[in-house]
Coordinates of N, CA and C in Angstrom, one line a residue:
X92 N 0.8 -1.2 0.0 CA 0.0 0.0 0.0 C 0.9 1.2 0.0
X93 N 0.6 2.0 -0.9 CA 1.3 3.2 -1.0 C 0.9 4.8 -0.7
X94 N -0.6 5.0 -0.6 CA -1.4 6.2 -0.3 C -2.7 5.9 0.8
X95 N -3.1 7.0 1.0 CA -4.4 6.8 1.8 C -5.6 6.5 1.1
X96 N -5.4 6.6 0.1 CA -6.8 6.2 -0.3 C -6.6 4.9 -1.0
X97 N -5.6 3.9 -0.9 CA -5.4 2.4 -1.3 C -5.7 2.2 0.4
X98 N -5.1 2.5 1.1 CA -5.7 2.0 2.4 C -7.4 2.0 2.8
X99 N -8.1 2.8 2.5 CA -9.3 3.6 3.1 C -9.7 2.1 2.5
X100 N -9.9 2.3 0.4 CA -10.1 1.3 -0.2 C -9.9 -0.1 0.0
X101 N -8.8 -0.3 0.1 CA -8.6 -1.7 1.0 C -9.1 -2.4 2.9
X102 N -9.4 -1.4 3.1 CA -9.8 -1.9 4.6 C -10.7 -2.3 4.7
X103 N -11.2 -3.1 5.9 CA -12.9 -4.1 5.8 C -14.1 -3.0 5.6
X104 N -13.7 -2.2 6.6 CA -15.0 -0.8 6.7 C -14.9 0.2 5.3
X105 N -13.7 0.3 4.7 CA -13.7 1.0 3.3 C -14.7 0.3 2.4
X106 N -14.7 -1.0 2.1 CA -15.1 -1.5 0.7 C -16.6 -1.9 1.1
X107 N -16.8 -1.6 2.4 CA -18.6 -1.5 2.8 C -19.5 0.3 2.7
X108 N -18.8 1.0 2.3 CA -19.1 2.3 2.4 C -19.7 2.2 1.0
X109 N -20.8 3.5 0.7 CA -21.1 4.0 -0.4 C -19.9 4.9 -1.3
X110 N -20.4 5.3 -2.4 CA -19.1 5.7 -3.1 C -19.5 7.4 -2.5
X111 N -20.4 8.0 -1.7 CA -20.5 9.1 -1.5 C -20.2 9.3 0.0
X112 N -19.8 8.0 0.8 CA -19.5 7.9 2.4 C -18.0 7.8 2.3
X113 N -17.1 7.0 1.0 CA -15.8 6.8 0.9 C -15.6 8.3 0.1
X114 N -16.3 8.9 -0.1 CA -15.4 10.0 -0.8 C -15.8 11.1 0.2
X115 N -16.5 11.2 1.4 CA -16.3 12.0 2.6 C -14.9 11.5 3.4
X116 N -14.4 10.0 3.3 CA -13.6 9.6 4.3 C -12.8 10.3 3.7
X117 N -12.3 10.0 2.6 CA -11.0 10.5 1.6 C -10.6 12.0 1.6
X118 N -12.0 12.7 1.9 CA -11.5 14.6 2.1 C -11.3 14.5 2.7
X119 N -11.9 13.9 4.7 CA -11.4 14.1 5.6 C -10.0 13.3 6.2
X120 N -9.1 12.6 5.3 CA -8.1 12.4 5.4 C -6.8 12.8 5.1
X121 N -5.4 12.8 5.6 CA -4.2 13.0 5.4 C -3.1 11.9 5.4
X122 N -2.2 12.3 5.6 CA -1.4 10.7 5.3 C 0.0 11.9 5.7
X123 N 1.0 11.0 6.4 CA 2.2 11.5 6.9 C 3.4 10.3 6.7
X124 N 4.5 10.7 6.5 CA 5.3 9.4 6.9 C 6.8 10.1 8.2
X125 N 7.1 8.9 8.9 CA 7.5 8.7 10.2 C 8.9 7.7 10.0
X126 N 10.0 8.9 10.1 CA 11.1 7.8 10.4 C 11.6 7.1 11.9
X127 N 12.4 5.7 11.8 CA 12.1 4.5 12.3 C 12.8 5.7 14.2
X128 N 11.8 5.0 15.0 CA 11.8 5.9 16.5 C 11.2 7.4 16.9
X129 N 10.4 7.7 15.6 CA 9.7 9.0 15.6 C 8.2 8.8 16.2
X130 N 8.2 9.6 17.0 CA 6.3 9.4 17.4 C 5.4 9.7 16.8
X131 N 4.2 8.9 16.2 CA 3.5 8.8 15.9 C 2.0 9.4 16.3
X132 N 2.1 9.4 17.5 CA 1.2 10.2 18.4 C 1.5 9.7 19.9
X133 N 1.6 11.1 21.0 CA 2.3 11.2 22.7 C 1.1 10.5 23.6
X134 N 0.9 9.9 24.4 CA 0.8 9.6 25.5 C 0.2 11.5 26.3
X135 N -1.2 11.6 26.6 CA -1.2 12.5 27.4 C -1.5 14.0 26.1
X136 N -1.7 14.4 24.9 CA -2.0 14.9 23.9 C -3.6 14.6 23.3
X137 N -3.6 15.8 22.9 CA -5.1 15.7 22.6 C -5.3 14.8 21.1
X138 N -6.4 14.2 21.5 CA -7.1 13.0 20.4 C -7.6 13.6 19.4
X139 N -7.0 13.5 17.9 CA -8.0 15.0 17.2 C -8.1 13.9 16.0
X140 N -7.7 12.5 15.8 CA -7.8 11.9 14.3 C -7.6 10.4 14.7
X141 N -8.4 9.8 14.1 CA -8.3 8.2 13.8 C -7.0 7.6 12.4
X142 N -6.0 6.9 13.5 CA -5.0 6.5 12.5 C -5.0 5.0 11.7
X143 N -4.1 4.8 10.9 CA -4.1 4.0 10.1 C -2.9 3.5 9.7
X144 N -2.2 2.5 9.1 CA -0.7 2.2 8.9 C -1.0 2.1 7.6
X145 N -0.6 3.1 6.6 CA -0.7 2.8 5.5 C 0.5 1.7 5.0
X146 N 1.6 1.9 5.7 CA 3.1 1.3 5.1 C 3.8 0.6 6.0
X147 N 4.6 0.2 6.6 CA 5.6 0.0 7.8 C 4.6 -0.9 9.2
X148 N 5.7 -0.6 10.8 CA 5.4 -1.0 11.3 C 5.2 0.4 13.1
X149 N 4.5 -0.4 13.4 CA 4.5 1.0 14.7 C 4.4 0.1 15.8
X150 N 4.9 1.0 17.1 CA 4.5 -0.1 18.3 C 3.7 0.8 19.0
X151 N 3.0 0.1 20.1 CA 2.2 1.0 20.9 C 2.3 0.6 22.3
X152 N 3.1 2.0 23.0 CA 3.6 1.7 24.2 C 3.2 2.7 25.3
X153 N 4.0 2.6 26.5 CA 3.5 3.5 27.4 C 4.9 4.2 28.0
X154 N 5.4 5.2 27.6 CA 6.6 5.1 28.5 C 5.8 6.6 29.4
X155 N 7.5 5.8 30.7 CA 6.9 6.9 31.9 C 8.3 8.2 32.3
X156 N 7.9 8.4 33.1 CA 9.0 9.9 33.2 C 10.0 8.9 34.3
X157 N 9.8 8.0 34.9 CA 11.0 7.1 35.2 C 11.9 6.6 34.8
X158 N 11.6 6.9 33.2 CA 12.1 6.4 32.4 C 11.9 4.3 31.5
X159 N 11.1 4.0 32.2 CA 10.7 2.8 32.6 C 9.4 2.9 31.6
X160 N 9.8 1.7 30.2 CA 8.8 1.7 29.1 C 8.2 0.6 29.3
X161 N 6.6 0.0 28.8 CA 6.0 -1.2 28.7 C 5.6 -0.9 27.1
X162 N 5.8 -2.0 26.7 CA 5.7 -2.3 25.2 C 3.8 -3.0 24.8
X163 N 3.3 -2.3 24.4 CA 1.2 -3.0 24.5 C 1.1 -3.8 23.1
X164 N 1.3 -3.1 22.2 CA 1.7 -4.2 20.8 C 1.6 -3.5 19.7
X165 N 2.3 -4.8 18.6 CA 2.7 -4.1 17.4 C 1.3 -3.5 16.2
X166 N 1.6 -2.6 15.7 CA 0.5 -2.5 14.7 C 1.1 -2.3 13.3
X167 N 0.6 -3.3 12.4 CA 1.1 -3.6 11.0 C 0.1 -2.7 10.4
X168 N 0.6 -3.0 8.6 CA -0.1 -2.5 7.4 C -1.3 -3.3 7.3
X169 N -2.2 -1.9 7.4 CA -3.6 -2.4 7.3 C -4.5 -2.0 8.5
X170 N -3.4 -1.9 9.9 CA -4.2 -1.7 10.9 C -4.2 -0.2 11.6
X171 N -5.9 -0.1 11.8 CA -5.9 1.2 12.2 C -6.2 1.5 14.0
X172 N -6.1 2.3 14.4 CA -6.1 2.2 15.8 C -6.4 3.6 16.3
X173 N -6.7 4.1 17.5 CA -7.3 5.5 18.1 C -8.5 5.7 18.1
X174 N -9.8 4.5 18.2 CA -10.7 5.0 18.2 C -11.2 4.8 19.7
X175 N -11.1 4.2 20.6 CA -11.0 4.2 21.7 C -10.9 5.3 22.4
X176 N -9.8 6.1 21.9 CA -9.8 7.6 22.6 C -10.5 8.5 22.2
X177 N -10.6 8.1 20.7 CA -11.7 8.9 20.0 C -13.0 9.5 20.5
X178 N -13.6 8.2 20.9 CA -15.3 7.9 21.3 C -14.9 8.5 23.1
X179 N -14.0 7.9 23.5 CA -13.9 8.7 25.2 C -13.9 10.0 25.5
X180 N -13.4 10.6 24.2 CA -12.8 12.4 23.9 C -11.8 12.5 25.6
X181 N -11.1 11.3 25.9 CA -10.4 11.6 26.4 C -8.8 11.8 26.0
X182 N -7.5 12.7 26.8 CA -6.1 12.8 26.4 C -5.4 11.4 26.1
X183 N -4.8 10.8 25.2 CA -4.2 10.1 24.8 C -3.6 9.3 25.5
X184 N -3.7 7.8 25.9 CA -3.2 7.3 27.0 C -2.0 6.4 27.1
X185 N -1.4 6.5 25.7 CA -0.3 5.7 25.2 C 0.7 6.3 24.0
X186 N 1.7 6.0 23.4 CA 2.7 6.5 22.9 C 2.4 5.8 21.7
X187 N 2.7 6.1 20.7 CA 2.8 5.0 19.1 C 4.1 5.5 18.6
X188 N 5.0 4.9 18.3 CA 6.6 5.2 17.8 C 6.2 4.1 16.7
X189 N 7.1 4.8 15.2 CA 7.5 4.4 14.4 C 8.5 3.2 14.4
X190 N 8.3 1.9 14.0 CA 9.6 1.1 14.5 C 10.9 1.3 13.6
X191 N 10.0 1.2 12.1 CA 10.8 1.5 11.1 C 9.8 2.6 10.3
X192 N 10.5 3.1 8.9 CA 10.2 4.0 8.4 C 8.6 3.7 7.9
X193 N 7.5 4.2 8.4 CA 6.2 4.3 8.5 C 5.7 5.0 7.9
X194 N 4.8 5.3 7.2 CA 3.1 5.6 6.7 C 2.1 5.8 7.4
X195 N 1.2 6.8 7.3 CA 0.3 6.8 8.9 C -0.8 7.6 7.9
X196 N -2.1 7.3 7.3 CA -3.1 8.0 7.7 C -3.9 8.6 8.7
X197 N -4.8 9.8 8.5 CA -5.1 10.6 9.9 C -6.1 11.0 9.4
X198 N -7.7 10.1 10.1 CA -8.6 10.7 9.9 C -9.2 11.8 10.7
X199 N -9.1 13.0 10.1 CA -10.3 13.6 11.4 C -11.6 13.3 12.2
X200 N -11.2 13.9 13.2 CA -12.2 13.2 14.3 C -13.6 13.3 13.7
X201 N -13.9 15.1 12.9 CA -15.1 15.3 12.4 C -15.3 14.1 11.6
X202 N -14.9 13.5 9.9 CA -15.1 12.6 9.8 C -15.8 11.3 10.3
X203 N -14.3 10.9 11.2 CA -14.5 9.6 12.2 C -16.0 9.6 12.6
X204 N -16.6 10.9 13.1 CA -18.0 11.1 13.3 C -19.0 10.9 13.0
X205 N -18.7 11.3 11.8 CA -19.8 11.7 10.8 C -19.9 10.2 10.5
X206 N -19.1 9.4 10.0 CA -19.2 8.0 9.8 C -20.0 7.3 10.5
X207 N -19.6 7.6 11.9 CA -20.4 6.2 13.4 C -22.1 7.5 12.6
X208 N -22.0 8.5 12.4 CA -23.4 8.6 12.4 C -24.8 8.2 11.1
X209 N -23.8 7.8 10.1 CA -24.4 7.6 8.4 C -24.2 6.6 8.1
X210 N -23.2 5.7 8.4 CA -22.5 4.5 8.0 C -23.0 3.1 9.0
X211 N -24.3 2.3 8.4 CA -24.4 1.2 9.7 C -22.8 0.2 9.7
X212 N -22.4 0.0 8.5 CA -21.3 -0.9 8.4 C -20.0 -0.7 9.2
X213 N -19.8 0.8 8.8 CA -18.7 1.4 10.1 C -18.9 1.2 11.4
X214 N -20.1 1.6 11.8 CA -20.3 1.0 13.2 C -20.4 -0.6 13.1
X215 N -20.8 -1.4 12.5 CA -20.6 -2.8 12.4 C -19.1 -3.4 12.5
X216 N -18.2 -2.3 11.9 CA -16.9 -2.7 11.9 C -16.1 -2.3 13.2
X217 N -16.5 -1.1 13.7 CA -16.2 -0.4 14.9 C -16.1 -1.3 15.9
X218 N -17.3 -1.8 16.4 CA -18.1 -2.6 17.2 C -17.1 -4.0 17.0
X219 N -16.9 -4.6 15.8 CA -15.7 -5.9 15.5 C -14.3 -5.2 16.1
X220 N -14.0 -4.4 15.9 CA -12.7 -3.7 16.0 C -12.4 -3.1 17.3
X221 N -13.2 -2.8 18.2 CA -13.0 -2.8 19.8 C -13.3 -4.4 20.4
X222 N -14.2 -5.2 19.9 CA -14.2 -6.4 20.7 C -12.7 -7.4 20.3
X223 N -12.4 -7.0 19.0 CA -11.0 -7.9 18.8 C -9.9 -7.1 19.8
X224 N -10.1 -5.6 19.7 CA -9.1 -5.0 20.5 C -8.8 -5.2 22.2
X225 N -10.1 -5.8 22.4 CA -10.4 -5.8 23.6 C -10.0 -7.4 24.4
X226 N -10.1 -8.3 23.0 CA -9.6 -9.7 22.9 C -8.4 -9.9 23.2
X227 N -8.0 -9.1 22.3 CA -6.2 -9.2 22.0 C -5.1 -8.2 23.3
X228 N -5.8 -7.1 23.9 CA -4.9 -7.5 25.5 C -5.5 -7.7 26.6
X229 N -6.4 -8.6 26.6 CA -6.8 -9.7 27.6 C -5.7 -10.7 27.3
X230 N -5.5 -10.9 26.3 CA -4.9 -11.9 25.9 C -3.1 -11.6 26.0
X231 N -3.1 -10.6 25.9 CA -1.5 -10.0 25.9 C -1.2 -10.4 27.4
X232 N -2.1 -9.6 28.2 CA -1.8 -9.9 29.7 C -2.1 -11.3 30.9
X233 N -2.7 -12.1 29.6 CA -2.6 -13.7 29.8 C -1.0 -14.2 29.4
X234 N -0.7 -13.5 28.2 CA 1.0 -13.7 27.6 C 2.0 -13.3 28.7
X235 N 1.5 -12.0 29.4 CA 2.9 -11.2 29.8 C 2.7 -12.7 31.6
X236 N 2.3 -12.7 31.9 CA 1.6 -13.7 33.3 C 2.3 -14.8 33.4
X237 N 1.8 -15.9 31.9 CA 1.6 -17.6 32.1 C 2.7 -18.0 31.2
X238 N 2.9 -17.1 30.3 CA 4.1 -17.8 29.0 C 5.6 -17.4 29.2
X239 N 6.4 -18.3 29.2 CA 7.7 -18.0 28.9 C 8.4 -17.5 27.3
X240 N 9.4 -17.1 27.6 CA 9.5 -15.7 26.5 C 9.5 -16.5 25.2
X241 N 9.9 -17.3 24.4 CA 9.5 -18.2 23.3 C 8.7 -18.1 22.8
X242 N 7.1 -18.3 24.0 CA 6.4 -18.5 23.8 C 5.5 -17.1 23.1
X243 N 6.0 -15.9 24.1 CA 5.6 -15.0 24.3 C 6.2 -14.4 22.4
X244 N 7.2 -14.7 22.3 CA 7.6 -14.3 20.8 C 7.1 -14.6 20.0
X245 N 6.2 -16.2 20.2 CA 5.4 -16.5 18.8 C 4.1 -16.0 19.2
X246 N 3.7 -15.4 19.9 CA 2.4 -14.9 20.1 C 2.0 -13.3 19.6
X247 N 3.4 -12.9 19.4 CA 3.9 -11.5 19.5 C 4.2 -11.7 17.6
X248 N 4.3 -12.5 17.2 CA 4.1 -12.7 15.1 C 2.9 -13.1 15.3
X249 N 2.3 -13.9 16.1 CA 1.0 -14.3 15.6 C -0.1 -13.4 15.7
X250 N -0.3 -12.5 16.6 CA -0.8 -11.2 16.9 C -0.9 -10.0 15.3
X251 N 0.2 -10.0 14.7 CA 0.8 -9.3 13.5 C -1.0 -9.6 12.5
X252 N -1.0 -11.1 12.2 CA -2.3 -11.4 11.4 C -3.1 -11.8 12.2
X253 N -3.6 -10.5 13.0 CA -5.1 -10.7 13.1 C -5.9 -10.1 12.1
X254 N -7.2 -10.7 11.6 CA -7.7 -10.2 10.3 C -8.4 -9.1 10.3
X255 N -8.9 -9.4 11.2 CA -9.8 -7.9 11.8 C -8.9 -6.5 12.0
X256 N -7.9 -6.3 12.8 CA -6.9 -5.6 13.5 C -5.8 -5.3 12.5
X257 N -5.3 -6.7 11.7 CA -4.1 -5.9 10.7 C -4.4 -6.8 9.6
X258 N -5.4 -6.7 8.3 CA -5.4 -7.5 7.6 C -4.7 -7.1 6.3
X259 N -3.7 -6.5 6.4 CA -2.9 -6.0 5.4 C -1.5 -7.0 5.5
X260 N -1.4 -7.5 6.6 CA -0.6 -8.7 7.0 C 0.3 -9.6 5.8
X261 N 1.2 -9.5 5.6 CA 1.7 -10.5 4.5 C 2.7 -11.4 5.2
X262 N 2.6 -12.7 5.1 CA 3.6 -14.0 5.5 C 4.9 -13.9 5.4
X263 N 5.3 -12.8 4.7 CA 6.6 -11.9 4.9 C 6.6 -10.9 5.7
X264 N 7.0 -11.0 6.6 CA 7.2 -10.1 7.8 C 8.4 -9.1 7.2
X265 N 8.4 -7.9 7.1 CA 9.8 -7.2 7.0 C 10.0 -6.6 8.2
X266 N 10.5 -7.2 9.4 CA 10.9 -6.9 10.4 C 12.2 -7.6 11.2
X267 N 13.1 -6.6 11.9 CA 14.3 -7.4 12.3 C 14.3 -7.7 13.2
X268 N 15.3 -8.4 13.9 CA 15.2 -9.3 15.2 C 15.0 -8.2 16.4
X269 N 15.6 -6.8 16.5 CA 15.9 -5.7 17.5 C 14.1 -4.8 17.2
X270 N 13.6 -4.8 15.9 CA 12.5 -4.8 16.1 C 11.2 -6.1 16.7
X271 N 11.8 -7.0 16.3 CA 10.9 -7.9 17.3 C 11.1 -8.3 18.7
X272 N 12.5 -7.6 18.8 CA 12.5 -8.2 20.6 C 11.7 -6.3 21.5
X273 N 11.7 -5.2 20.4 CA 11.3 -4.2 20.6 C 9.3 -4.3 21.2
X274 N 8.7 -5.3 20.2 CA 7.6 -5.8 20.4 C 7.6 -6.5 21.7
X275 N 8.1 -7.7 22.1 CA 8.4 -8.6 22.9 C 8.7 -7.8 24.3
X276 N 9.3 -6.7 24.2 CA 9.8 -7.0 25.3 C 11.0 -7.5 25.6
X277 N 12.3 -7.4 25.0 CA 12.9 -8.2 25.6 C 14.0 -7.8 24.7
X278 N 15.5 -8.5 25.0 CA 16.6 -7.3 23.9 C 16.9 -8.3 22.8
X279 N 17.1 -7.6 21.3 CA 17.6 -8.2 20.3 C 18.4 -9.7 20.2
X280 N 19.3 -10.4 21.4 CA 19.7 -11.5 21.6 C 18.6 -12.6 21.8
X281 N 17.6 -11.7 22.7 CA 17.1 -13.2 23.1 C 15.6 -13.1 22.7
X282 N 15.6 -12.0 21.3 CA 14.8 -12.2 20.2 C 14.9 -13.4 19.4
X283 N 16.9 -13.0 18.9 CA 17.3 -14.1 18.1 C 17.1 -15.6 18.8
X284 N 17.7 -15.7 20.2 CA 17.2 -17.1 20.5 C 16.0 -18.1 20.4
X285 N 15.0 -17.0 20.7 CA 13.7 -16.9 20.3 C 13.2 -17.4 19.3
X286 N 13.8 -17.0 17.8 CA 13.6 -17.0 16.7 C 14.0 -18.4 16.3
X287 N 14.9 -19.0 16.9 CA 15.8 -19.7 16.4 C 15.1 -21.4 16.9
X288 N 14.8 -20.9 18.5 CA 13.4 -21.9 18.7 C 12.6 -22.2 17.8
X289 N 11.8 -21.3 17.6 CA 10.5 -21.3 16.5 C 10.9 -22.0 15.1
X290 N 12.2 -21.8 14.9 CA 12.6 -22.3 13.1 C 12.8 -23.8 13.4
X291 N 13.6 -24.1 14.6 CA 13.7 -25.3 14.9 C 12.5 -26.6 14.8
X292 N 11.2 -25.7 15.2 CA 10.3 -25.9 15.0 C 9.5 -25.9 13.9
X293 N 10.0 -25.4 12.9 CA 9.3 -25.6 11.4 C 7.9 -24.5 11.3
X294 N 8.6 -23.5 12.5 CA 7.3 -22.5 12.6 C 7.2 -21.1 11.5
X295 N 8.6 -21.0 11.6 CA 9.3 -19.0 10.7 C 10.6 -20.3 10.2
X296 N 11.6 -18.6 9.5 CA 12.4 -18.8 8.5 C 12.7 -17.4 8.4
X297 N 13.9 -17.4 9.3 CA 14.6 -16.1 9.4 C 15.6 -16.0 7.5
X298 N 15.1 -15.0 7.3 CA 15.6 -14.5 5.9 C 15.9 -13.0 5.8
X299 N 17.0 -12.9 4.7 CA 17.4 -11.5 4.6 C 16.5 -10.2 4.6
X300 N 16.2 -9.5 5.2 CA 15.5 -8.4 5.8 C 14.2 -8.8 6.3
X301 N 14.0 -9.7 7.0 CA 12.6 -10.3 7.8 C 12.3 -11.4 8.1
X302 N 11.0 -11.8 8.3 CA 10.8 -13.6 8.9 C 10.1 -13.7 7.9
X303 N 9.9 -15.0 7.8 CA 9.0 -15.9 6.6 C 8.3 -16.7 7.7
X304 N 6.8 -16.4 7.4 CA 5.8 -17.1 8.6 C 5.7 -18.3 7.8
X305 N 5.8 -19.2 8.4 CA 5.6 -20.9 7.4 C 4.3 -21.5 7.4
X306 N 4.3 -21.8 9.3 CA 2.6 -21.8 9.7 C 2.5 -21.2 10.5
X307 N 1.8 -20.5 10.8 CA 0.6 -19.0 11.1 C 0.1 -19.6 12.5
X308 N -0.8 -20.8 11.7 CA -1.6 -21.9 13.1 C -0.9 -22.2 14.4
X309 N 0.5 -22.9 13.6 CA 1.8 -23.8 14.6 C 1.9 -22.4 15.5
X310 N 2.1 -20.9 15.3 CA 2.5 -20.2 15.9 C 1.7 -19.9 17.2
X311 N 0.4 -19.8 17.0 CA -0.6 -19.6 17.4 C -0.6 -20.4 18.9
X312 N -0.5 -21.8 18.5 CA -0.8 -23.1 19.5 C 1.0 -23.0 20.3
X313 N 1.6 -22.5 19.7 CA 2.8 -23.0 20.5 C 2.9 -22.8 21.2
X314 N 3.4 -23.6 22.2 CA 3.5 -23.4 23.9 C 1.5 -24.0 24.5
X315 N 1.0 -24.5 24.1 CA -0.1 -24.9 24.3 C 0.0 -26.0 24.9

């Protein structure tokens, strides 16, 4: 994906709109790009746009003035996220940093609005897109608790294709080991050892600038 309006068009809630509801999203849109450790949007900043990953990868974290970061998870191409704060109209309660050089649609809030109010499908998609959001860190903080870190790594690629949340997802991951232990939690060594489990396993397939997901499933169950 290269523009915002191949994303809008490609998303689940884009190709359910009318052609006169996708051509309000598309005015009320912008598109920016973000080199790799640049913020994407602060922790504690006012909520003014619904984002999108047109390109790249972003993480979404919490760091504190202790200096002491917690890593919440990755968001791939395809996946859009802020609506949560959106609908609260509350200040911004997490950090989004670019991992690598990134793409970022920005819907306006007015839009974003105007949508939940004209669009049944948007809200149909809304409504999928907070309950998977809502799935997926129940489930993170089932990961950070009960799983050892292996485990925690293949849950942390398996997360990447969720269909709902990032279905722009391709079985080529272009991400490096210091960005996936950046996800994880944990430092670039014992990403790679990590990694190295999993291949043993016939799960990934560390290759020149990223992983190759083999089975998707195997990833899923591992550690089960």
């Amino acid at each position: 994906m290269k523009h915002a309006e191949e994303l809008l068009r490609c998303s689940l809630w884009g190709q359910s709109l009318t052609a006169a509801e996708r051509a309000r999203a598309l005015a009320g849109t912008t598109e920016k790009s973000f080199a790799p450790g640049a913020f994407i949007c602060m922790k504690g900043e006012p909520v003014t746009h619904w984002m999108g990953i047109i390109d790249g990868l972003g993480k979404m974290a919490s760091h504190w003035t202790t200096g002491k970061t917690t890593s919440l998870t990755g968001i791939s191409s395809g996946g859009w996220f802020g609506e949560g704060s959106l609908l609260k109209e509350e200040p911004r309660r997490y950090d989004v940093m670019a991992i690598r050089e990134t793409r970022v649609a920005f819907m306006n809030r007015a839009t974003f609005l105007w949508l939940l109010d004209h669009s049944i499908p948007f809200n149909r998609f809304m409504i999928a897109q907070l309950n998977e959001r809502l799935g997926q860190f129940i489930g993170m903080m089932e990961n950070e608790r009960l799983l050892d870190i292996d485990t925690r790594i293949a849950r942390v690629l398996a997360a990447l294709f969720n269909p709902v949340l990032y279905p722009g997802t391709q079985r080529f991951l272009h991400i490096s080991q210091e960005e996936l232990g950046y996800l994880a939690g944990v430092s670039r060594q014992r990403a790679n050892q990590g990694l190295k489990v999993l291949e043993d396993a016939g799960l990934v397939k560390s290759e020149y600038g990223g992983i190759h997901v083999l089975d998707l499933d195997g990833l899923r169950r591992f550690g089960d």
